[in-house]
Amino acid sequence: MSEGVDLKELKRRMDGAISAFKHDIASLRTGRASANVLDPVTVEAYGSRMPLNQVANVTVPEPRMLAVSVWDKSMVNAVDRAIREANLGLNPIIDGQNLRIPLPELNEERRRSLVKLAHDYSEKGKVAIRHVRRDGMDDLKKAEKDGDIGQDISRSQSEKVQKMTDEMISEVDRLLAEKEKEIMQV
């Protein structure tokens, strides 16, 4: 007889969903500059679309300014266009082979839309965690049906999977609350 599902594997997959959520909310702009703001930007370079960090270096020289150092001089205009077309509300200033990007002050409406986007990201994270739970529960039901495990083991494993799911979802809620507070802080 086996012991049901691999709880470590389920935890690893749920942790993966949480780290994806952390990455998503890190790209949301708050009051201060962060190089992660430009993560969603892709540049048309050398015949294909590439992430910005593969054609340039992004730094934060001041709290309200980003600096992008483009490695290939011929790519400066493509990088400028990609940043403008990414709908981030940023207007780069070309300075030779570098771009300076002043971050405008966030108004109330923009802050609210960022909070809404953070809520969307959290919902995606929760759905991913629930998918992992569903997979674990399905494996338990199949193992019980096949006679690999007994009803009592199945029930206790189900409770552990549910407890782990609840903990992970509350972690997403905690991270969301922190990010929401950070975004709304003036």
PDB file of C-alpha atoms in Angstrom:
ATOM      1  CA  MET A   1       0.000   0.000   0.000  1.00  0.00           C
ATOM      2  CA  SER A   2       1.192   3.502  -0.810  1.00  0.00           C
ATOM      3  CA  GLU A   3       0.573   6.560   1.333  1.00  0.00           C
ATOM      4  CA  GLY A   4      -1.567   8.495  -1.190  1.00  0.00           C
ATOM      5  CA  VAL A   5      -0.231  11.664  -2.778  1.00  0.00           C
ATOM      6  CA  ASP A   6       3.209  13.237  -2.609  1.00  0.00           C
ATOM      7  CA  LEU A   7       2.549  16.229  -0.354  1.00  0.00           C
ATOM      8  CA  LYS A   8       6.047  17.623  -0.986  1.00  0.00           C
ATOM      9  CA  GLU A   9       5.366  17.712  -4.719  1.00  0.00           C
ATOM     10  CA  LEU A  10       2.022  19.465  -4.188  1.00  0.00           C
ATOM     11  CA  LYS A  11       3.718  21.983  -1.870  1.00  0.00           C
ATOM     12  CA  ARG A  12       6.437  22.589  -4.485  1.00  0.00           C
ATOM     13  CA  ARG A  13       3.814  23.276  -7.157  1.00  0.00           C
ATOM     14  CA  MET A  14       1.848  25.595  -4.836  1.00  0.00           C
ATOM     15  CA  ASP A  15       5.075  27.438  -3.967  1.00  0.00           C
ATOM     16  CA  GLY A  16       5.625  27.847  -7.705  1.00  0.00           C
ATOM     17  CA  ALA A  17       2.210  29.492  -8.024  1.00  0.00           C
ATOM     18  CA  ILE A  18       3.069  31.864  -5.163  1.00  0.00           C
ATOM     19  CA  SER A  19       6.416  32.822  -6.691  1.00  0.00           C
ATOM     20  CA  ALA A  20       4.712  33.501 -10.036  1.00  0.00           C
ATOM     21  CA  PHE A  21       2.251  35.749  -8.185  1.00  0.00           C
ATOM     22  CA  LYS A  22       5.136  37.538  -6.416  1.00  0.00           C
ATOM     23  CA  HIS A  23       6.797  38.119  -9.787  1.00  0.00           C
ATOM     24  CA  ASP A  24       3.560  39.508 -11.242  1.00  0.00           C
ATOM     25  CA  ILE A  25       2.958  41.986  -8.414  1.00  0.00           C
ATOM     26  CA  ALA A  26       6.623  43.023  -8.340  1.00  0.00           C
ATOM     27  CA  SER A  27       6.149  44.431 -11.847  1.00  0.00           C
ATOM     28  CA  LEU A  28       3.357  46.736 -10.616  1.00  0.00           C
ATOM     29  CA  ARG A  29       4.562  50.273 -10.178  1.00  0.00           C
ATOM     30  CA  THR A  30       4.298  51.849  -6.763  1.00  0.00           C
ATOM     31  CA  GLY A  31       5.474  55.280  -5.630  1.00  0.00           C
ATOM     32  CA  ARG A  32       9.155  54.482  -6.146  1.00  0.00           C
ATOM     33  CA  ALA A  33      11.079  53.254  -9.173  1.00  0.00           C
ATOM     34  CA  SER A  34      11.811  49.563  -9.644  1.00  0.00           C
ATOM     35  CA  ALA A  35      13.607  47.882 -12.535  1.00  0.00           C
ATOM     36  CA  ASN A  36      10.821  45.253 -12.505  1.00  0.00           C
ATOM     37  CA  VAL A  37       8.444  47.834 -13.987  1.00  0.00           C
ATOM     38  CA  LEU A  38       9.951  47.123 -17.414  1.00  0.00           C
ATOM     39  CA  ASP A  39       9.695  43.304 -17.142  1.00  0.00           C
ATOM     40  CA  PRO A  40       6.651  43.065 -19.463  1.00  0.00           C
ATOM     41  CA  VAL A  41       8.417  45.044 -22.237  1.00  0.00           C
ATOM     42  CA  THR A  42       9.500  43.049 -25.295  1.00  0.00           C
ATOM     43  CA  VAL A  43      11.622  44.553 -28.068  1.00  0.00           C
ATOM     44  CA  GLU A  44      11.606  43.722 -31.777  1.00  0.00           C
ATOM     45  CA  ALA A  45      15.291  42.808 -32.169  1.00  0.00           C
ATOM     46  CA  TYR A  46      17.204  40.836 -34.753  1.00  0.00           C
ATOM     47  CA  GLY A  47      14.038  39.477 -36.358  1.00  0.00           C
ATOM     48  CA  SER A  48      12.253  38.321 -33.200  1.00  0.00           C
ATOM     49  CA  ARG A  49      10.682  39.647 -29.990  1.00  0.00           C
ATOM     50  CA  MET A  50      12.995  39.619 -26.990  1.00  0.00           C
ATOM     51  CA  PRO A  51      12.586  40.689 -23.358  1.00  0.00           C
ATOM     52  CA  LEU A  52      14.089  44.128 -22.716  1.00  0.00           C
ATOM     53  CA  ASN A  53      16.672  42.681 -20.305  1.00  0.00           C
ATOM     54  CA  GLN A  54      18.238  40.720 -23.216  1.00  0.00           C
ATOM     55  CA  VAL A  55      19.064  43.860 -25.217  1.00  0.00           C
ATOM     56  CA  ALA A  56      19.694  46.415 -22.446  1.00  0.00           C
ATOM     57  CA  ASN A  57      20.587  46.944 -18.806  1.00  0.00           C
ATOM     58  CA  VAL A  58      17.953  48.562 -16.544  1.00  0.00           C
ATOM     59  CA  THR A  59      19.065  50.496 -13.448  1.00  0.00           C
ATOM     60  CA  VAL A  60      17.421  52.793 -10.886  1.00  0.00           C
ATOM     61  CA  PRO A  61      19.708  55.837 -10.445  1.00  0.00           C
ATOM     62  CA  GLU A  62      17.113  57.877  -8.476  1.00  0.00           C
ATOM     63  CA  PRO A  63      13.823  57.062  -6.688  1.00  0.00           C
ATOM     64  CA  ARG A  64      11.696  58.464  -9.548  1.00  0.00           C
ATOM     65  CA  MET A  65      13.903  57.603 -12.536  1.00  0.00           C
ATOM     66  CA  LEU A  66      14.847  54.499 -14.525  1.00  0.00           C
ATOM     67  CA  ALA A  67      17.909  54.302 -16.754  1.00  0.00           C
ATOM     68  CA  VAL A  68      18.129  51.875 -19.670  1.00  0.00           C
ATOM     69  CA  SER A  69      21.559  51.276 -21.227  1.00  0.00           C
ATOM     70  CA  VAL A  70      21.066  49.707 -24.653  1.00  0.00           C
ATOM     71  CA  TRP A  71      23.963  47.430 -25.634  1.00  0.00           C
ATOM     72  CA  ASP A  72      23.609  47.833 -29.412  1.00  0.00           C
ATOM     73  CA  LYS A  73      23.428  51.438 -30.605  1.00  0.00           C
ATOM     74  CA  SER A  74      21.172  50.453 -33.525  1.00  0.00           C
ATOM     75  CA  MET A  75      18.543  49.155 -31.057  1.00  0.00           C
ATOM     76  CA  VAL A  76      17.971  52.441 -29.174  1.00  0.00           C
ATOM     77  CA  ASN A  77      14.928  53.489 -31.225  1.00  0.00           C
ATOM     78  CA  ALA A  78      13.401  49.981 -31.078  1.00  0.00           C
ATOM     79  CA  VAL A  79      13.769  49.942 -27.279  1.00  0.00           C
ATOM     80  CA  ASP A  80      12.232  53.444 -27.054  1.00  0.00           C
ATOM     81  CA  ARG A  81       9.278  52.332 -29.224  1.00  0.00           C
ATOM     82  CA  ALA A  82       8.787  49.113 -27.219  1.00  0.00           C
ATOM     83  CA  ILE A  83       8.652  51.000 -23.895  1.00  0.00           C
ATOM     84  CA  ARG A  84       6.161  53.527 -25.279  1.00  0.00           C
ATOM     85  CA  GLU A  85       3.953  50.777 -26.784  1.00  0.00           C
ATOM     86  CA  ALA A  86       3.905  48.703 -23.568  1.00  0.00           C
ATOM     87  CA  ASN A  87       1.114  50.949 -22.159  1.00  0.00           C
ATOM     88  CA  LEU A  88       2.987  51.571 -18.924  1.00  0.00           C
ATOM     89  CA  GLY A  89       2.460  55.324 -19.107  1.00  0.00           C
ATOM     90  CA  LEU A  90       6.195  55.933 -19.508  1.00  0.00           C
ATOM     91  CA  ASN A  91       7.902  58.347 -21.909  1.00  0.00           C
ATOM     92  CA  PRO A  92      11.616  57.614 -22.340  1.00  0.00           C
ATOM     93  CA  ILE A  93      14.105  60.383 -23.147  1.00  0.00           C
ATOM     94  CA  ILE A  94      16.851  59.263 -25.542  1.00  0.00           C
ATOM     95  CA  ASP A  95      20.315  60.304 -24.421  1.00  0.00           C
ATOM     96  CA  GLY A  96      22.845  58.773 -26.857  1.00  0.00           C
ATOM     97  CA  GLN A  97      22.910  55.029 -26.239  1.00  0.00           C
ATOM     98  CA  ASN A  98      20.910  55.393 -23.001  1.00  0.00           C
ATOM     99  CA  LEU A  99      17.293  56.109 -22.217  1.00  0.00           C
ATOM    100  CA  ARG A 100      16.212  58.032 -19.140  1.00  0.00           C
ATOM    101  CA  ILE A 101      12.670  57.306 -18.014  1.00  0.00           C
ATOM    102  CA  PRO A 102      11.166  59.707 -15.454  1.00  0.00           C
ATOM    103  CA  LEU A 103       8.330  58.076 -13.522  1.00  0.00           C
ATOM    104  CA  PRO A 104       5.301  60.352 -13.301  1.00  0.00           C
ATOM    105  CA  GLU A 105       3.524  60.814  -9.999  1.00  0.00           C
ATOM    106  CA  LEU A 106       0.718  58.270  -9.591  1.00  0.00           C
ATOM    107  CA  ASN A 107      -2.741  59.835  -9.448  1.00  0.00           C
ATOM    108  CA  GLU A 108      -5.656  58.320  -7.511  1.00  0.00           C
ATOM    109  CA  GLU A 109      -7.257  56.771 -10.604  1.00  0.00           C
ATOM    110  CA  ARG A 110      -3.993  55.093 -11.674  1.00  0.00           C
ATOM    111  CA  ARG A 111      -3.437  53.772  -8.141  1.00  0.00           C
ATOM    112  CA  ARG A 112      -6.917  52.236  -8.130  1.00  0.00           C
ATOM    113  CA  SER A 113      -6.341  50.581 -11.508  1.00  0.00           C
ATOM    114  CA  LEU A 114      -3.034  49.142 -10.224  1.00  0.00           C
ATOM    115  CA  VAL A 115      -4.832  47.752  -7.164  1.00  0.00           C
ATOM    116  CA  LYS A 116      -7.433  46.194  -9.466  1.00  0.00           C
ATOM    117  CA  LEU A 117      -4.650  44.630 -11.534  1.00  0.00           C
ATOM    118  CA  ALA A 118      -3.040  43.290  -8.333  1.00  0.00           C
ATOM    119  CA  HIS A 119      -6.394  41.679  -7.431  1.00  0.00           C
ATOM    120  CA  ASP A 120      -6.504  40.050 -10.894  1.00  0.00           C
ATOM    121  CA  TYR A 121      -2.995  38.669 -10.357  1.00  0.00           C
ATOM    122  CA  SER A 122      -3.986  37.323  -6.936  1.00  0.00           C
ATOM    123  CA  GLU A 123      -7.021  35.586  -8.418  1.00  0.00           C
ATOM    124  CA  LYS A 124      -4.791  33.935 -11.028  1.00  0.00           C
ATOM    125  CA  GLY A 125      -2.470  32.767  -8.237  1.00  0.00           C
ATOM    126  CA  LYS A 126      -5.357  31.366  -6.195  1.00  0.00           C
ATOM    127  CA  VAL A 127      -6.736  29.540  -9.235  1.00  0.00           C
ATOM    128  CA  ALA A 128      -3.304  27.971  -9.852  1.00  0.00           C
ATOM    129  CA  ILE A 129      -3.165  26.820  -6.211  1.00  0.00           C
ATOM    130  CA  ARG A 130      -6.681  25.368  -6.456  1.00  0.00           C
ATOM    131  CA  HIS A 131      -5.686  23.478  -9.615  1.00  0.00           C
ATOM    132  CA  VAL A 132      -2.846  21.850  -7.672  1.00  0.00           C
ATOM    133  CA  ARG A 133      -5.312  20.949  -4.896  1.00  0.00           C
ATOM    134  CA  ARG A 134      -7.708  19.455  -7.451  1.00  0.00           C
ATOM    135  CA  ASP A 135      -4.912  17.341  -8.936  1.00  0.00           C
ATOM    136  CA  GLY A 136      -3.969  16.073  -5.477  1.00  0.00           C
ATOM    137  CA  MET A 137      -7.581  15.248  -4.583  1.00  0.00           C
ATOM    138  CA  ASP A 138      -8.074  13.461  -7.921  1.00  0.00           C
ATOM    139  CA  ASP A 139      -4.954  11.358  -7.272  1.00  0.00           C
ATOM    140  CA  LEU A 140      -6.277  10.465  -3.812  1.00  0.00           C
ATOM    141  CA  LYS A 141      -9.689   9.437  -5.164  1.00  0.00           C
ATOM    142  CA  LYS A 142      -8.056   7.324  -7.875  1.00  0.00           C
ATOM    143  CA  ALA A 143      -5.694   5.643  -5.366  1.00  0.00           C
ATOM    144  CA  GLU A 144      -8.626   4.896  -3.045  1.00  0.00           C
ATOM    145  CA  LYS A 145     -10.750   3.575  -5.918  1.00  0.00           C
ATOM    146  CA  ASP A 146      -7.883   1.366  -7.130  1.00  0.00           C
ATOM    147  CA  GLY A 147      -7.466   0.012  -3.607  1.00  0.00           C
ATOM    148  CA  ASP A 148      -3.936   1.423  -3.162  1.00  0.00           C
ATOM    149  CA  ILE A 149      -4.953   3.287   0.008  1.00  0.00           C
ATOM    150  CA  GLY A 150      -7.725   2.968   2.562  1.00  0.00           C
ATOM    151  CA  GLN A 151     -10.522   5.419   3.266  1.00  0.00           C
ATOM    152  CA  ASP A 152      -8.954   6.671   6.501  1.00  0.00           C
ATOM    153  CA  ILE A 153      -5.602   7.466   4.797  1.00  0.00           C
ATOM    154  CA  SER A 154      -7.445   9.123   1.938  1.00  0.00           C
ATOM    155  CA  ARG A 155      -9.441  11.282   4.360  1.00  0.00           C
ATOM    156  CA  SER A 156      -6.383  12.312   6.390  1.00  0.00           C
ATOM    157  CA  GLN A 157      -4.416  13.124   3.206  1.00  0.00           C
ATOM    158  CA  SER A 158      -7.373  15.141   1.874  1.00  0.00           C
ATOM    159  CA  GLU A 159      -7.400  17.179   5.070  1.00  0.00           C
ATOM    160  CA  LYS A 160      -3.635  17.841   4.773  1.00  0.00           C
ATOM    161  CA  VAL A 161      -3.999  18.928   1.134  1.00  0.00           C
ATOM    162  CA  GLN A 162      -6.889  21.248   2.071  1.00  0.00           C
ATOM    163  CA  LYS A 163      -4.931  22.717   5.003  1.00  0.00           C
ATOM    164  CA  MET A 164      -1.934  23.350   2.737  1.00  0.00           C
ATOM    165  CA  THR A 165      -4.220  24.988   0.149  1.00  0.00           C
ATOM    166  CA  ASP A 166      -5.772  27.258   2.794  1.00  0.00           C
ATOM    167  CA  GLU A 167      -2.315  28.308   4.025  1.00  0.00           C
ATOM    168  CA  MET A 168      -1.140  29.114   0.494  1.00  0.00           C
ATOM    169  CA  ILE A 169      -4.268  31.125  -0.338  1.00  0.00           C
ATOM    170  CA  SER A 170      -3.925  33.113   2.887  1.00  0.00           C
ATOM    171  CA  GLU A 171      -0.284  33.811   1.910  1.00  0.00           C
ATOM    172  CA  VAL A 172      -1.506  35.204  -1.437  1.00  0.00           C
ATOM    173  CA  ASP A 173      -4.034  37.369   0.437  1.00  0.00           C
ATOM    174  CA  ARG A 174      -1.308  38.633   2.790  1.00  0.00           C
ATOM    175  CA  LEU A 175       1.014  39.535  -0.116  1.00  0.00           C
ATOM    176  CA  LEU A 176      -1.873  41.247  -1.914  1.00  0.00           C
ATOM    177  CA  ALA A 177      -2.737  43.319   1.166  1.00  0.00           C
ATOM    178  CA  GLU A 178       0.913  44.434   1.476  1.00  0.00           C
ATOM    179  CA  LYS A 179       1.090  45.406  -2.196  1.00  0.00           C
ATOM    180  CA  GLU A 180      -2.267  47.215  -2.037  1.00  0.00           C
ATOM    181  CA  LYS A 181      -1.053  49.233   0.962  1.00  0.00           C
ATOM    182  CA  GLU A 182       2.200  50.034  -0.871  1.00  0.00           C
ATOM    183  CA  ILE A 183       0.356  51.174  -4.030  1.00  0.00           C
ATOM    184  CA  MET A 184      -2.163  53.376  -2.186  1.00  0.00           C
ATOM    185  CA  GLN A 185       0.506  55.009  -0.008  1.00  0.00           C
ATOM    186  CA  VAL A 186       1.022  58.604  -1.188  1.00  0.00           C
TER     187      VAL A 186
END
